[in-house]
Each structure stands twice: as C-alpha cells, then as structure tokens.
Short mmCIF file of C-alpha atoms in Angstrom, two decimals:
data_model
loop_
_atom_site.label_atom_id
_atom_site.label_comp_id
_atom_site.label_asym_id
_atom_site.label_seq_id
_atom_site.Cartn_x
_atom_site.Cartn_y
_atom_site.Cartn_z
CA MET Y 1194 -33.20 31.39 -29.94
CA PHE Y 1195 -31.47 28.94 -32.29
CA VAL Y 1196 -27.75 29.72 -32.59
CA ILE Y 1197 -26.14 28.42 -35.77
CA PHE Y 1198 -22.36 28.26 -36.02
CA GLY Y 1199 -20.94 27.82 -39.52
CA ALA Y 1200 -23.95 29.71 -40.89
CA THR Y 1201 -22.10 30.74 -44.07
CA GLY Y 1202 -21.34 27.15 -45.10
CA HIS Y 1203 -23.47 24.93 -47.34
CA ALA Y 1204 -25.00 23.05 -44.39
CA GLY Y 1205 -25.23 25.83 -41.82
CA ARG Y 1206 -26.78 28.31 -44.23
CA LEU Y 1207 -29.53 25.82 -45.10
CA THR Y 1208 -30.20 25.14 -41.41
CA ALA Y 1209 -30.56 28.85 -40.68
CA THR Y 1210 -32.79 29.37 -43.73
CA ARG Y 1211 -35.13 26.48 -42.90
CA LEU Y 1212 -35.53 27.61 -39.30
CA ARG Y 1213 -36.31 31.15 -40.42
CA GLU Y 1214 -38.83 29.84 -42.96
CA ALA Y 1215 -40.55 28.17 -40.01
CA GLY Y 1216 -40.72 31.55 -38.27
CA LEU Y 1217 -38.19 30.64 -35.58
CA PRO Y 1218 -35.63 33.08 -34.14
CA VAL Y 1219 -32.12 32.42 -35.44
CA ARG Y 1220 -28.78 33.91 -34.51
CA ALA Y 1221 -26.32 33.23 -37.32
CA VAL Y 1222 -22.71 33.19 -36.18
CA VAL Y 1223 -20.19 34.52 -38.71
CA ARG Y 1224 -16.61 35.72 -38.62
CA ARG Y 1225 -16.78 38.80 -40.85
CA ALA Y 1226 -19.30 41.53 -41.62
CA ASP Y 1227 -19.24 40.77 -45.37
CA GLN Y 1228 -20.65 37.30 -44.63
CA ALA Y 1229 -23.75 38.64 -42.90
CA LYS Y 1230 -25.76 40.35 -45.65
CA GLU Y 1231 -27.72 37.37 -47.04
CA LEU Y 1232 -28.34 35.90 -43.60
CA LYS Y 1233 -29.58 39.23 -42.27
CA ALA Y 1234 -31.95 39.48 -45.24
CA THR Y 1235 -33.68 36.27 -44.09
CA GLY Y 1236 -34.29 37.81 -40.66
CA CYS Y 1237 -31.38 36.25 -38.81
CA GLU Y 1238 -29.81 38.06 -35.91
CA ILE Y 1239 -26.06 38.24 -36.58
CA ALA Y 1240 -23.31 37.43 -34.10
CA PHE Y 1241 -19.59 37.66 -34.76
CA ALA Y 1242 -17.32 35.04 -33.26
CA ASP Y 1243 -13.94 33.42 -33.70
CA LEU Y 1244 -14.14 29.74 -32.81
CA MET Y 1245 -10.72 29.98 -31.17
CA ASP Y 1246 -11.80 32.84 -28.91
CA LEU Y 1247 -13.71 31.81 -25.78
CA ALA Y 1248 -15.17 35.24 -25.05
CA SER Y 1249 -16.75 35.64 -28.49
CA VAL Y 1250 -18.14 32.08 -28.55
CA THR Y 1251 -19.56 32.52 -25.05
CA LYS Y 1252 -21.28 35.76 -26.10
CA ALA Y 1253 -22.69 34.13 -29.26
CA ILE Y 1254 -24.52 31.42 -27.32
CA GLU Y 1255 -26.05 33.70 -24.67
CA GLY Y 1256 -29.78 33.04 -24.35
CA ALA Y 1257 -29.71 30.09 -26.74
CA GLN Y 1258 -32.45 27.47 -26.62
CA ALA Y 1259 -30.45 25.30 -29.02
CA VAL Y 1260 -27.03 25.50 -30.65
CA GLN Y 1261 -25.82 23.94 -33.88
CA MET Y 1262 -22.08 23.48 -33.66
CA ILE Y 1263 -19.89 23.06 -36.74
CA CYS Y 1264 -16.12 22.96 -36.28
CA PRO Y 1265 -14.64 23.10 -39.78
CA VAL Y 1266 -11.23 21.64 -40.52
CA PRO Y 1267 -9.10 24.80 -40.98
CA SER Y 1268 -7.61 24.06 -44.40
CA GLY Y 1269 -5.24 27.03 -44.45
CA HIS Y 1270 -3.65 26.24 -41.09
CA ALA Y 1271 -0.17 24.73 -40.81
CA ASP Y 1272 -1.40 22.41 -38.05
CA PRO Y 1273 -5.14 21.87 -38.59
CA GLU Y 1274 -5.39 19.14 -35.95
CA HIS Y 1275 -4.12 21.45 -33.22
CA ALA Y 1276 -6.31 24.30 -34.48
CA MET Y 1277 -9.44 22.15 -34.56
CA HIS Y 1278 -8.72 20.76 -31.08
CA THR Y 1279 -8.53 24.35 -29.87
CA MET Y 1280 -11.89 25.20 -31.50
CA ILE Y 1281 -13.50 22.13 -29.96
CA ASP Y 1282 -12.08 22.87 -26.51
CA VAL Y 1283 -13.32 26.47 -26.70
CA ALA Y 1284 -16.80 25.33 -27.77
CA ALA Y 1285 -16.96 22.70 -25.02
CA GLN Y 1286 -15.88 25.20 -22.36
CA ALA Y 1287 -18.42 27.80 -23.48
CA LEU Y 1288 -21.25 25.24 -23.60
CA ARG Y 1289 -20.36 23.79 -20.18
CA ALA Y 1290 -20.53 27.26 -18.63
CA ASN Y 1291 -23.96 28.04 -20.09
CA PRO Y 1292 -25.53 24.86 -21.50
CA PRO Y 1293 -28.55 25.28 -23.78
CA GLN Y 1294 -31.40 22.77 -23.79
CA HIS Y 1295 -30.07 21.12 -26.94
CA VAL Y 1296 -26.79 21.01 -28.86
CA LEU Y 1297 -26.59 19.51 -32.34
CA ALA Y 1298 -23.09 18.83 -33.63
CA ILE Y 1299 -22.29 18.09 -37.26
CA SER Y 1300 -19.98 15.09 -37.10
CA ASP Y 1301 -18.62 12.49 -39.49
CA TYR Y 1302 -19.07 8.86 -40.48
CA GLY Y 1303 -16.50 6.88 -38.51
CA ALA Y 1304 -16.33 9.36 -35.62
CA GLU Y 1305 -17.08 6.56 -33.17
CA LEU Y 1306 -13.70 4.94 -33.94
CA ASP Y 1307 -10.91 5.43 -31.43
CA MET Y 1308 -8.12 4.86 -33.94
CA ASN Y 1309 -6.08 6.73 -36.52
CA THR Y 1310 -8.62 7.77 -39.13
CA GLY Y 1311 -7.00 11.07 -40.10
CA ILE Y 1312 -9.48 13.92 -40.29
CA THR Y 1313 -12.25 11.72 -38.91
CA ARG Y 1314 -10.40 11.30 -35.62
CA LEU Y 1315 -10.87 15.05 -35.09
CA PHE Y 1316 -14.62 14.43 -35.06
CA HIS Y 1317 -14.08 11.59 -32.58
CA TYR Y 1318 -12.53 14.22 -30.32
CA LEU Y 1319 -15.46 16.59 -30.99
CA GLU Y 1320 -18.00 13.95 -29.99
CA ARG Y 1321 -16.08 13.01 -26.85
CA GLN Y 1322 -15.68 16.59 -25.66
CA LEU Y 1323 -19.26 17.67 -26.32
CA SER Y 1324 -20.71 14.49 -24.80
CA ALA Y 1325 -19.01 15.44 -21.55
CA SER Y 1326 -20.11 19.07 -21.73
CA VAL Y 1327 -23.85 19.30 -22.44
CA PRO Y 1328 -26.92 17.52 -21.02
CA ARG Y 1329 -28.70 16.84 -24.34
CA LEU Y 1330 -26.68 16.26 -27.50
CA THR Y 1331 -27.55 15.21 -31.05
CA LEU Y 1332 -24.63 13.94 -33.11
CA LEU Y 1333 -25.47 14.27 -36.79
CA ARG Y 1334 -22.93 12.08 -38.54
CA SER Y 1335 -22.60 12.99 -42.17
CA ALA Y 1336 -21.15 10.95 -45.00
CA GLU Y 1337 -18.52 12.54 -47.25
CA HIS Y 1338 -19.90 15.73 -48.76
CA MET Y 1339 -20.40 15.66 -52.52
CA GLN Y 1340 -19.16 19.26 -52.67
CA ASN Y 1341 -15.66 18.03 -51.75
CA TRP Y 1342 -15.21 16.98 -55.38
CA SER Y 1343 -15.07 20.66 -56.35
CA ARG Y 1344 -11.31 20.62 -55.71
CA ALA Y 1345 -10.75 17.86 -58.27
CA ILE Y 1346 -13.05 19.18 -61.02
CA PRO Y 1347 -10.59 21.76 -62.48
CA VAL Y 1348 -7.91 19.06 -62.66
CA ALA Y 1349 -10.29 16.70 -64.42
CA LEU Y 1350 -11.29 19.36 -66.95
CA ALA Y 1351 -7.69 20.34 -67.64
CA THR Y 1352 -6.27 16.83 -67.96
CA GLY Y 1353 -9.22 14.60 -68.82
CA MET Y 1354 -8.38 12.55 -65.72
CA LEU Y 1355 -10.15 12.52 -62.38
CA PRO Y 1356 -7.60 11.51 -59.71
CA GLY Y 1357 -9.06 9.19 -57.10
CA LEU Y 1358 -7.88 8.43 -53.56
CA HIS Y 1359 -10.76 6.00 -53.13
CA HIS Y 1360 -9.37 2.59 -54.12
CA PRO Y 1361 -10.59 0.63 -56.01
CA LEU Y 1362 -12.38 2.99 -58.36
CA THR Y 1363 -15.38 0.68 -58.59
CA LYS Y 1364 -16.02 0.67 -54.85
CA ARG Y 1365 -19.15 2.59 -53.90
CA PHE Y 1366 -18.94 4.75 -50.80
CA PRO Y 1367 -21.47 6.86 -48.86
CA SER Y 1368 -21.73 10.54 -49.71
CA VAL Y 1369 -24.30 13.28 -49.22
CA ALA Y 1370 -25.08 16.79 -50.40
CA ALA Y 1371 -24.20 19.36 -47.73
CA GLN Y 1372 -27.57 21.05 -48.14
CA ASP Y 1373 -29.32 17.80 -47.18
CA VAL Y 1374 -27.27 17.77 -43.99
CA GLY Y 1375 -28.36 21.33 -43.23
CA ALA Y 1376 -32.02 20.56 -43.94
CA LEU Y 1377 -31.99 17.52 -41.65
CA ALA Y 1378 -30.24 19.52 -38.93
CA ALA Y 1379 -33.05 22.07 -39.04
CA THR Y 1380 -35.64 19.28 -38.68
CA LEU Y 1381 -33.81 17.76 -35.72
CA LEU Y 1382 -33.47 21.13 -34.01
CA ARG Y 1383 -37.19 21.77 -34.45
CA GLU Y 1384 -37.95 18.37 -32.94
CA GLY Y 1385 -36.19 19.46 -29.76
CA PRO Y 1386 -33.75 17.76 -27.42
CA PRO Y 1387 -33.38 13.97 -27.45
CA VAL Y 1388 -34.92 11.93 -24.67
CA THR Y 1389 -31.57 10.36 -23.84
CA ALA Y 1390 -28.37 12.27 -23.14
CA THR Y 1391 -26.98 11.60 -26.62
CA ARG Y 1392 -28.79 10.80 -29.85
CA ILE Y 1393 -26.88 9.66 -32.94
CA VAL Y 1394 -28.33 10.29 -36.38
CA SER Y 1395 -26.61 9.49 -39.67
CA ILE Y 1396 -27.24 10.85 -43.16
CA GLU Y 1397 -26.10 9.81 -46.62
CA ALA Y 1398 -27.61 9.96 -50.09
CA MET Y 1399 -29.99 7.23 -51.18
CA VAL Y 1400 -27.48 5.96 -53.75
CA ARG Y 1401 -23.83 5.27 -52.98
CA VAL Y 1402 -21.31 6.34 -55.61
CA SER Y 1403 -17.84 5.48 -56.89
CA PRO Y 1404 -15.14 7.71 -58.43
CA MET Y 1405 -16.19 6.29 -61.80
CA ASP Y 1406 -19.70 7.68 -61.21
CA VAL Y 1407 -18.20 11.07 -60.39
CA ALA Y 1408 -16.10 11.06 -63.58
CA ARG Y 1409 -19.19 10.11 -65.60
CA VAL Y 1410 -21.20 13.04 -64.24
CA ILE Y 1411 -18.38 15.50 -64.93
CA GLN Y 1412 -18.02 14.12 -68.46
CA GLN Y 1413 -21.73 14.47 -69.18
CA GLU Y 1414 -21.84 18.06 -67.98
CA ALA Y 1415 -18.55 19.16 -69.58
CA GLY Y 1416 -19.12 17.39 -72.89
CA ARG Y 1417 -15.62 15.96 -72.96
CA GLU Y 1418 -14.06 12.64 -71.98
CA ILE Y 1419 -13.19 12.35 -68.29
CA VAL Y 1420 -11.64 9.14 -67.01
CA ALA Y 1421 -11.22 8.21 -63.35
CA ARG Y 1422 -7.72 7.07 -62.41
CA GLU Y 1423 -6.42 5.73 -59.12
CA LEU Y 1424 -3.82 8.10 -57.75
CA PRO Y 1425 -1.01 5.80 -56.54
CA ARG Y 1426 -0.71 5.71 -52.77
CA ASN Y 1427 2.95 6.82 -52.87
CA GLN Y 1428 1.95 10.02 -54.70
CA TRP Y 1429 -0.81 11.18 -52.37
CA PHE Y 1430 1.33 13.27 -50.02
CA SER Y 1431 3.26 15.08 -52.75
CA VAL Y 1432 0.13 15.81 -54.79
CA LEU Y 1433 -1.68 17.19 -51.74
CA THR Y 1434 1.20 19.42 -50.65
CA ARG Y 1435 1.74 20.67 -54.20
CA GLY Y 1436 -1.94 21.60 -54.14
CA GLY Y 1437 -1.26 23.99 -51.25
CA LEU Y 1438 -1.95 21.90 -48.15
CA SER Y 1439 0.46 21.89 -45.24
CA ALA Y 1440 2.36 18.68 -44.53
CA LYS Y 1441 0.28 18.02 -41.40
CA HIS Y 1442 -2.98 18.55 -43.28
CA ALA Y 1443 -1.82 16.26 -46.09
CA ASN Y 1444 -0.98 13.54 -43.57
CA LEU Y 1445 -4.49 13.79 -42.09
CA ILE Y 1446 -5.99 13.23 -45.55
CA VAL Y 1447 -3.63 10.33 -46.31
CA ASP Y 1448 -4.62 8.67 -43.04
CA LEU Y 1449 -8.31 9.33 -43.78
CA TYR Y 1450 -8.25 7.60 -47.17
CA ASP Y 1451 -6.17 4.73 -45.80
CA ALA Y 1452 -9.00 4.21 -43.31
CA HIS Y 1453 -11.63 4.57 -46.06
CA ASN Y 1454 -9.91 2.07 -48.32
CA ALA Y 1455 -9.49 -0.39 -45.45
CA GLY Y 1456 -13.27 -0.32 -45.01
CA HIS Y 1457 -13.27 1.36 -41.59
CA ILE Y 1458 -15.28 4.49 -42.43
CA ASP Y 1459 -18.97 3.79 -42.83
CA ILE Y 1460 -22.19 4.05 -40.87
CA GLU Y 1461 -21.86 2.70 -37.34
CA ALA Y 1462 -23.54 -0.69 -37.15
CA ASN Y 1463 -25.88 0.08 -34.24
CA VAL Y 1464 -27.13 3.50 -35.36
CA THR Y 1465 -30.93 3.46 -35.45
CA GLY Y 1466 -31.45 7.07 -36.55
CA ARG Y 1467 -30.52 6.54 -40.17
CA ARG Y 1468 -31.69 9.18 -42.65
CA PHE Y 1469 -31.19 9.69 -46.37
CA GLY Y 1470 -30.70 12.84 -48.41
CA THR Y 1471 -32.68 13.38 -51.59
CA THR Y 1472 -30.13 15.36 -53.63
CA ALA Y 1473 -28.45 13.38 -56.41
CA LEU Y 1474 -24.75 13.55 -57.26
CA ALA Y 1475 -25.45 15.18 -60.62
CA ASP Y 1476 -27.49 17.93 -58.95
CA VAL Y 1477 -24.46 18.91 -56.88
CA LEU Y 1478 -21.71 18.46 -59.46
CA ALA Y 1479 -23.39 20.02 -62.52
CA PRO Y 1480 -23.23 23.64 -61.28
CA LEU Y 1481 -19.70 23.08 -59.98
CA VAL Y 1482 -18.60 21.84 -63.40
CA ARG Y 1483 -20.28 24.77 -65.15
CA GLN Y 1484 -18.53 27.22 -62.83
CA ALA Y 1485 -15.16 25.52 -63.34
CA VAL Y 1486 -15.59 25.76 -67.11
CA LEU Y 1487 -16.33 29.48 -66.83
CA ASP Y 1488 -13.36 30.03 -64.53
CA ALA Y 1489 -11.05 28.31 -67.03
CA GLN Y 1490 -12.14 30.53 -69.93
#
C-alpha cells in the first residue's frame, strides 16, 4: 500500500494518479469528505487525517509499504512555523512507531542550510526529524513551484504591474511545475527504497526564469501590458500582511526572499540525483491567467 499525504494538492494528486495508473494500491489521505470524490474515482482507498493529530496520522499509515509525506505551510495560521513544527513532529512520531519500508518527503531547495532561510528552514527541520525517524528516506527537494505566482496574477491584471520580491528582476531562479514534482515522486516510489539510509533528489524545470519572464507570459495570455516591478524591500512586510498573512507568516516570507536574493537558495552542490521537469512556465500560468480574467469579470 502506498500512502499519499497531501493527495488533494497539485503534487500529491499527481502522485496518487500515476501510482493508480500503474495498478498499484494507493491510500489517499485527505482532511474532509468533500475532497475524496475524484481520488476515490481513480480507485484510491481514502483515509481521513489531521496532520496535527497523532492518532489519525498513525491510523493512516497502518500497513503502508511506502509513505509520501507532504507538510504544507499552513497559510491561514497565526503562527505557521509552530504549526508546521507540530505537523512534522506528529509525522515523525507516527513513522518511528511503525516505519514503512520507504518514506518520500517533499522538501525544498535550500533545506540543507542550517540558517535563517524563512520558510525553507521549516523544511530543514522536516529533513532532520524524518532522517532520525525512518530507516529508508528519499528527500525530494523541489524548486519554487510555478503555481505560487497565482497569488500575484490578479494584482498584475488589475494594475498592469507584477510585483517582484526576487531582486534583481533579471536574475533567473529555479522553479518547477507542481505536477512534475508529483510525477517524479510517483517514479521514485515505484523504484522502491534507496540503497543508503537517505537519498536526495532535486527537481526544477529545464529552463530557469526571472520575474520579467513571468510578466511576459501573463501579458501574452491576457493581451494587455504587464510590467514587472521590484517591490521595495521596506514594503514587503506591509504588502504581505495587507494581503491577509499573519505577521509571523509575513516574516517567514521576508526571510525567505532575503535568502533567495543573497544567493543562498539553490540546488545543493553535491546532489547527484538531479532531475528536470518538462512543463514550461507558460503551460502553468496560461490557465491561471484565464481563470483570473474570468474571476474579475
């Protein structure tokens, strides 16, 4: 049995789908009954769990041959760092008590760094806790997801300006489509446990992008001028909190982009398991732009 946490997300859903297409048994872990319909239609067994509840996580992994663990940053939480630490601790405790043959964790570029990298330091904690909890672990470090630009698209369409926290705007950075992460995760799970205790695999798209590239794609799809603009560093916190994030969440993002702009967040130099996604930026952004246009009408 392959147990997939985060099965309703872009990556987790693709992992579950690919494993089912291969005829493998999948238990998709969701939080609510309304999230289960499409997954059940593919033949997935459904388990309900709250990542902060040890009993439900323990029950979800019963009888698992392999587990894919995704601990999402809880965007609506007043203290997302504390909440994510709790989720990670719960997962580690459940996996220690009943370790499967293989655990694959979706992690982040820069997770190897023991320094203040904002959100990425949460994935450093994830890697550390799981490495000490399971006998065979694959860390799938993902570049920034292209889907993250969905939050900025409505602003760009309304104002003609795409605000950028990546400085300078011309700097190209690694990104990847979430579905490519999910597809690779399915492949790695099918390959089985690593030979060594921990295997590190990275994934990014074949072409690195800049905020100017993102603005160009939005402009082409929307049919109106969109210009990328550096959001001044002293405005980041206020813009993020006005957008609905808690102060602690905003600080995590500020610290993350400070680390990005300082050149700290990239593929780890000694990673040998480097993979590349095949989905282009335009393939991800075009439907997001079309939906944002419809929503604005």
